[in-house]
Tab-separated table of C-alpha atoms in Angstrom:
chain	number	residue	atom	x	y	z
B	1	UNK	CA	117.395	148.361	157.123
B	2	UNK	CA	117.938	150.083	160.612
B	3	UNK	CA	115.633	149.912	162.821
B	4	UNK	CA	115.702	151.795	166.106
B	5	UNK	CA	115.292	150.105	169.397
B	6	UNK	CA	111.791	151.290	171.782
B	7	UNK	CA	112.325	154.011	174.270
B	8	UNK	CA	111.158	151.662	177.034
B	9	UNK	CA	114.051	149.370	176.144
B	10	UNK	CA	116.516	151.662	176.009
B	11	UNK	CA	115.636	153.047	179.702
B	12	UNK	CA	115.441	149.570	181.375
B	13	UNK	CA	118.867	149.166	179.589
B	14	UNK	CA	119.715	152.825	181.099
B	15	UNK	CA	118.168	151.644	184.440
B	16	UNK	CA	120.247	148.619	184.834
B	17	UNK	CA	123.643	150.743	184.432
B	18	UNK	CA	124.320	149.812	180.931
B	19	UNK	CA	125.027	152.689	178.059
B	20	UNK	CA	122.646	153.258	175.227
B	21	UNK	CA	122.710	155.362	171.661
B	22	UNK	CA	120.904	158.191	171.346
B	23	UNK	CA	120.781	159.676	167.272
B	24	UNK	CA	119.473	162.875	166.717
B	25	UNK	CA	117.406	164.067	163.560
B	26	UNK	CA	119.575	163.464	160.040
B	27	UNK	CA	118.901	167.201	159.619
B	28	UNK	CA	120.707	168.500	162.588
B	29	UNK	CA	123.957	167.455	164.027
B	30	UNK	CA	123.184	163.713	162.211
B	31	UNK	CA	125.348	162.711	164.900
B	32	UNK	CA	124.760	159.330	167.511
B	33	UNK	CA	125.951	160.103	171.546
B	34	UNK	CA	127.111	157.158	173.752
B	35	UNK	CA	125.413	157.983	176.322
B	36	UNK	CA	124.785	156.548	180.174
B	37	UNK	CA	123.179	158.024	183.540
B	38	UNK	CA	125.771	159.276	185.742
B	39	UNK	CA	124.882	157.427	188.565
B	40	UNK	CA	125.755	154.565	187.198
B	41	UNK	CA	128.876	155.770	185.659
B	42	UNK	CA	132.159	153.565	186.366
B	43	UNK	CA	135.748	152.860	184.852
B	44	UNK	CA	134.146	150.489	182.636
B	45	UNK	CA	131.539	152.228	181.101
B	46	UNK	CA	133.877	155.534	181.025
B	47	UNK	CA	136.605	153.318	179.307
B	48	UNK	CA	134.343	151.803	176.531
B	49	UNK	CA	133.137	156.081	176.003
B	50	UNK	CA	136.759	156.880	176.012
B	51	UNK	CA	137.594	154.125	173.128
B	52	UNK	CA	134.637	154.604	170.488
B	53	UNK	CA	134.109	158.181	170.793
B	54	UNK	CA	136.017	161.685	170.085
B	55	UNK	CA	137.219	161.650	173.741
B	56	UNK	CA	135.631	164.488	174.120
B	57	UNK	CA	133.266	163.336	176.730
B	58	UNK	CA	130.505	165.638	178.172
B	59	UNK	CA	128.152	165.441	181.001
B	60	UNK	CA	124.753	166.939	181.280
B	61	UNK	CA	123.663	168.822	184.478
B	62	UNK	CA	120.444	170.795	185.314
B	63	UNK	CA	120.865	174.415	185.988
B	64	UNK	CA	119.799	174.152	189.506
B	65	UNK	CA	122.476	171.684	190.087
B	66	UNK	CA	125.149	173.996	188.550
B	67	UNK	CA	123.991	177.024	190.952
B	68	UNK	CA	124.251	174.738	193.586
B	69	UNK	CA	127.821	173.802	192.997
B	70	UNK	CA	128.892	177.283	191.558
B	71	UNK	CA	129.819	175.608	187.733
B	72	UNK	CA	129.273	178.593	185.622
B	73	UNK	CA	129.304	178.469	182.025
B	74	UNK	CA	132.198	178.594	180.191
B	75	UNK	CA	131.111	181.709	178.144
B	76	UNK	CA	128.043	184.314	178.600
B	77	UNK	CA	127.617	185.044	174.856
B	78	UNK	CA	127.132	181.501	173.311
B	79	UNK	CA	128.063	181.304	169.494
B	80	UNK	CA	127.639	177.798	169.353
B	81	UNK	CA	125.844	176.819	165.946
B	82	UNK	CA	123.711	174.452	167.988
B	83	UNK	CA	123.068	176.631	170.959
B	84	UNK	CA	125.054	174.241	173.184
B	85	UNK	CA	125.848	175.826	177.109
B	86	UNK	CA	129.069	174.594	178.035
B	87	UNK	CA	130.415	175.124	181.288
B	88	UNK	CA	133.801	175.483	183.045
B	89	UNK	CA	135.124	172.045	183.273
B	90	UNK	CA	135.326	170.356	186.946
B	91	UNK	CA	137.109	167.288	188.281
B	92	UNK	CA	136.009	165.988	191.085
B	93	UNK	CA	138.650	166.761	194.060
B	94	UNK	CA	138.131	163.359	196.120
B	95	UNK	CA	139.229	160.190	195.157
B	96	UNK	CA	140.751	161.173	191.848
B	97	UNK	CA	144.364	161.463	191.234
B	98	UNK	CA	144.842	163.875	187.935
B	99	UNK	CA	141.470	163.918	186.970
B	100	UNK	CA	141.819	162.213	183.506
B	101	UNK	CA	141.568	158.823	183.783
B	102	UNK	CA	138.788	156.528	183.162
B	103	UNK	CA	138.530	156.066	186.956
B	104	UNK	CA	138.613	159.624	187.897
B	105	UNK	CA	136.271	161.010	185.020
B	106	UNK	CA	133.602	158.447	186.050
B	107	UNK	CA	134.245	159.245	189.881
B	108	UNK	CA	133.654	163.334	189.045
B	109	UNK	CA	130.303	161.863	187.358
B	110	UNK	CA	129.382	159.927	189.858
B	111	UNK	CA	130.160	163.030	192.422
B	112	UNK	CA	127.904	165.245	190.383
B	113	UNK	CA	124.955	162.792	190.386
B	114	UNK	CA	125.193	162.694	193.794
B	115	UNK	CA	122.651	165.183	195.221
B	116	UNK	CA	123.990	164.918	198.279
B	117	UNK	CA	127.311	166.347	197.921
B	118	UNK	CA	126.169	170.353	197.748
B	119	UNK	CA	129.718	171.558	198.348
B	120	UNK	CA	131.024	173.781	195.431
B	121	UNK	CA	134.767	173.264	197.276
B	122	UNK	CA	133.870	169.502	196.026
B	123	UNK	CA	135.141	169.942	192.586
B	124	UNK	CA	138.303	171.983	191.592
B	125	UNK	CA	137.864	174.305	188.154
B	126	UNK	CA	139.237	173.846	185.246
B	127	UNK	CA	138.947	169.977	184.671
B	128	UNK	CA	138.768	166.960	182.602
B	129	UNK	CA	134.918	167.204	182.282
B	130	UNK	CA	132.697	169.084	180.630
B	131	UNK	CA	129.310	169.793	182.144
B	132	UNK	CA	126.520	171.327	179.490
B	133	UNK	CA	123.548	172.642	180.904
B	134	UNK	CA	120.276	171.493	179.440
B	135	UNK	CA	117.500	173.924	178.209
B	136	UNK	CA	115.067	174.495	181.547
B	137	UNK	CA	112.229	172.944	178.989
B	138	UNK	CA	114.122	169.785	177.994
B	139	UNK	CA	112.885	168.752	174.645
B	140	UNK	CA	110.274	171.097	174.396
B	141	UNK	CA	112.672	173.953	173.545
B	142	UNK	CA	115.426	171.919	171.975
B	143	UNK	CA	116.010	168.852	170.573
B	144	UNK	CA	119.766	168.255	171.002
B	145	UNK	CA	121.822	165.553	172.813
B	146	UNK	CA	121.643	167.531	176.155
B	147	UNK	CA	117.922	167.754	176.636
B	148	UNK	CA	117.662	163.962	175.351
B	149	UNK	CA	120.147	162.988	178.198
B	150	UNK	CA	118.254	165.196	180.524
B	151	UNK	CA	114.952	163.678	179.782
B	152	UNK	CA	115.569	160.388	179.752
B	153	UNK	CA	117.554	159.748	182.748
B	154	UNK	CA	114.754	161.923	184.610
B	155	UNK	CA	112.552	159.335	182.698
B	156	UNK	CA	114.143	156.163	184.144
B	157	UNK	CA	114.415	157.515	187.923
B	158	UNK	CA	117.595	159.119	188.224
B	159	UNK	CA	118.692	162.586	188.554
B	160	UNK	CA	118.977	164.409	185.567
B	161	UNK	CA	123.016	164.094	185.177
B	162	UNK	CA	123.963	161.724	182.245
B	163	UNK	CA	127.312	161.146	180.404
B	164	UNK	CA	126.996	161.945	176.290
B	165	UNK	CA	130.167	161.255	173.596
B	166	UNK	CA	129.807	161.498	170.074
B	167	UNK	CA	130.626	157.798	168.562
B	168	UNK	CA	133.388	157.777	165.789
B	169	UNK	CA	134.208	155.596	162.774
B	170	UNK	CA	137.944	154.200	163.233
B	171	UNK	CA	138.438	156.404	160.779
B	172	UNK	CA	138.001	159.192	163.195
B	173	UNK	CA	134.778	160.639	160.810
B	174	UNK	CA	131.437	160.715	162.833
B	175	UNK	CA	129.548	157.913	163.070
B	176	UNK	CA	126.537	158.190	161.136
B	177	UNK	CA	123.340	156.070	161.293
B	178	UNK	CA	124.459	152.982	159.296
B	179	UNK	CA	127.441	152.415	161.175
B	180	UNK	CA	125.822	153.295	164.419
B	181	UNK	CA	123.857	150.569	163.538
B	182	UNK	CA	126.590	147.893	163.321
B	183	UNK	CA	128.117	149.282	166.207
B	184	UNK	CA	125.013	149.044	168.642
B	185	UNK	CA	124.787	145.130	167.129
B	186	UNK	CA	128.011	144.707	167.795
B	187	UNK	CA	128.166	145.702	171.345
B	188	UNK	CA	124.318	144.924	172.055
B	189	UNK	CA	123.400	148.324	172.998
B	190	UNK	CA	120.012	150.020	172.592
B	191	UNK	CA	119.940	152.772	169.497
B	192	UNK	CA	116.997	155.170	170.091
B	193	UNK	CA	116.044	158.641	168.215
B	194	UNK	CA	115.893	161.995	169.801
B	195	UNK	CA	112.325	162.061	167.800
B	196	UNK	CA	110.866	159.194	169.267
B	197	UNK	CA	112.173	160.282	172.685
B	198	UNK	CA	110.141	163.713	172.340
B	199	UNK	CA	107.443	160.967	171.629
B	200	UNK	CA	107.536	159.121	174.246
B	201	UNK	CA	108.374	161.860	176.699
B	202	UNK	CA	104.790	163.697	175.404
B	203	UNK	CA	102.765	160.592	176.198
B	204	UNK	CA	104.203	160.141	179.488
């Protein structure tokens, strides 16, 4: 039987730099996000993303945070099924070589968690990244991977900028709850629900 892991756990685990699983409902996307604060982000953790998900790696960034930097979104009328705000994709422009690797993708996550780089020249456009801006509620508007990443890296004491991935099977079909299951055994990682987030976000 699955069981999911407590919120608490799952933010100590976030906390302490490690990655987590966060599912949302079965009647929505029914999909599980690797996810991990970006200030913690590093090769490692962007290497392990890289391997067990669709590659097609996102970050979440307040809106503030986008003005600041001058990351607009990638399109004004938003047809996405979901509602999800993607933006124009950024690399960072120090430190990184092409942008794509494992080292440089954590490094432009790491630059955007870092509130104290404000300079929009800090990051070229396009990139290998792909920022999504969270609803200004959180989970009180919308329930998706975004706001969860949002809310519970703000929960743990970091600024709301967090790396989400959709796991896949080897198979390359999405990893549903069973499996993510297995998988979060396997690799000892905390597997929380978007519900029990909103949860635990109300009470505290």
């Amino acid at each position: 039987m699955v069981k999911f892991d407590s919120v608490e756990d799952a933010i100590a685990d976030l906390r302490s730099g490690k990655a987590i699983i966060v599912m949302d409902n079965e009647g929505r996307e029914n999909e599980s996000d690797l996810v991990f604060a970006g200030e913690k982000a590093t090769p490692e953790l962007m290497a392990f993303t890289i391997r067990h998900t669709a590659g097609f790696i996102c970050v979440c960034v307040e809106e503030k945070r986008l003005k600041q930097l001058e990351i607009p979104l990638m399109f004004e009328n938003n047809t996405d099924p979901n509602g999800t705000q993607y933006t124009v994709t950024v690399d960072a422009k120090y430190n990184v070589s092409t942008g794509i690797s494992a080292h440089d993708r954590a490094m432009t996550v790491k630059s955007l968690a870092d509130y104290s780089i404000i300079d929009p020249g800090a990051f070229t456009k396009p990139g290998h990244m792909v920022p999504l801006k969270p609803h200004s509620d959180g989970l009180k508007s919308r329930t998706g991977h975004t706001e969860a990443v949002y809310t519970i890296c703000k929960l743990a004491g970091f600024n709301p900028v967090g790396v989400l991935s959709e796991l896949i099977n080897e198979d390359g079909t999405m990893m549903r709850k069973e499996d993510t299951f297995k998988f979060a055994k396997e690799y000892n990682l905390k597997f929380i629900s978007i519900d029990d987030l909103v949860k635990y976000a109300r009470e505290h």
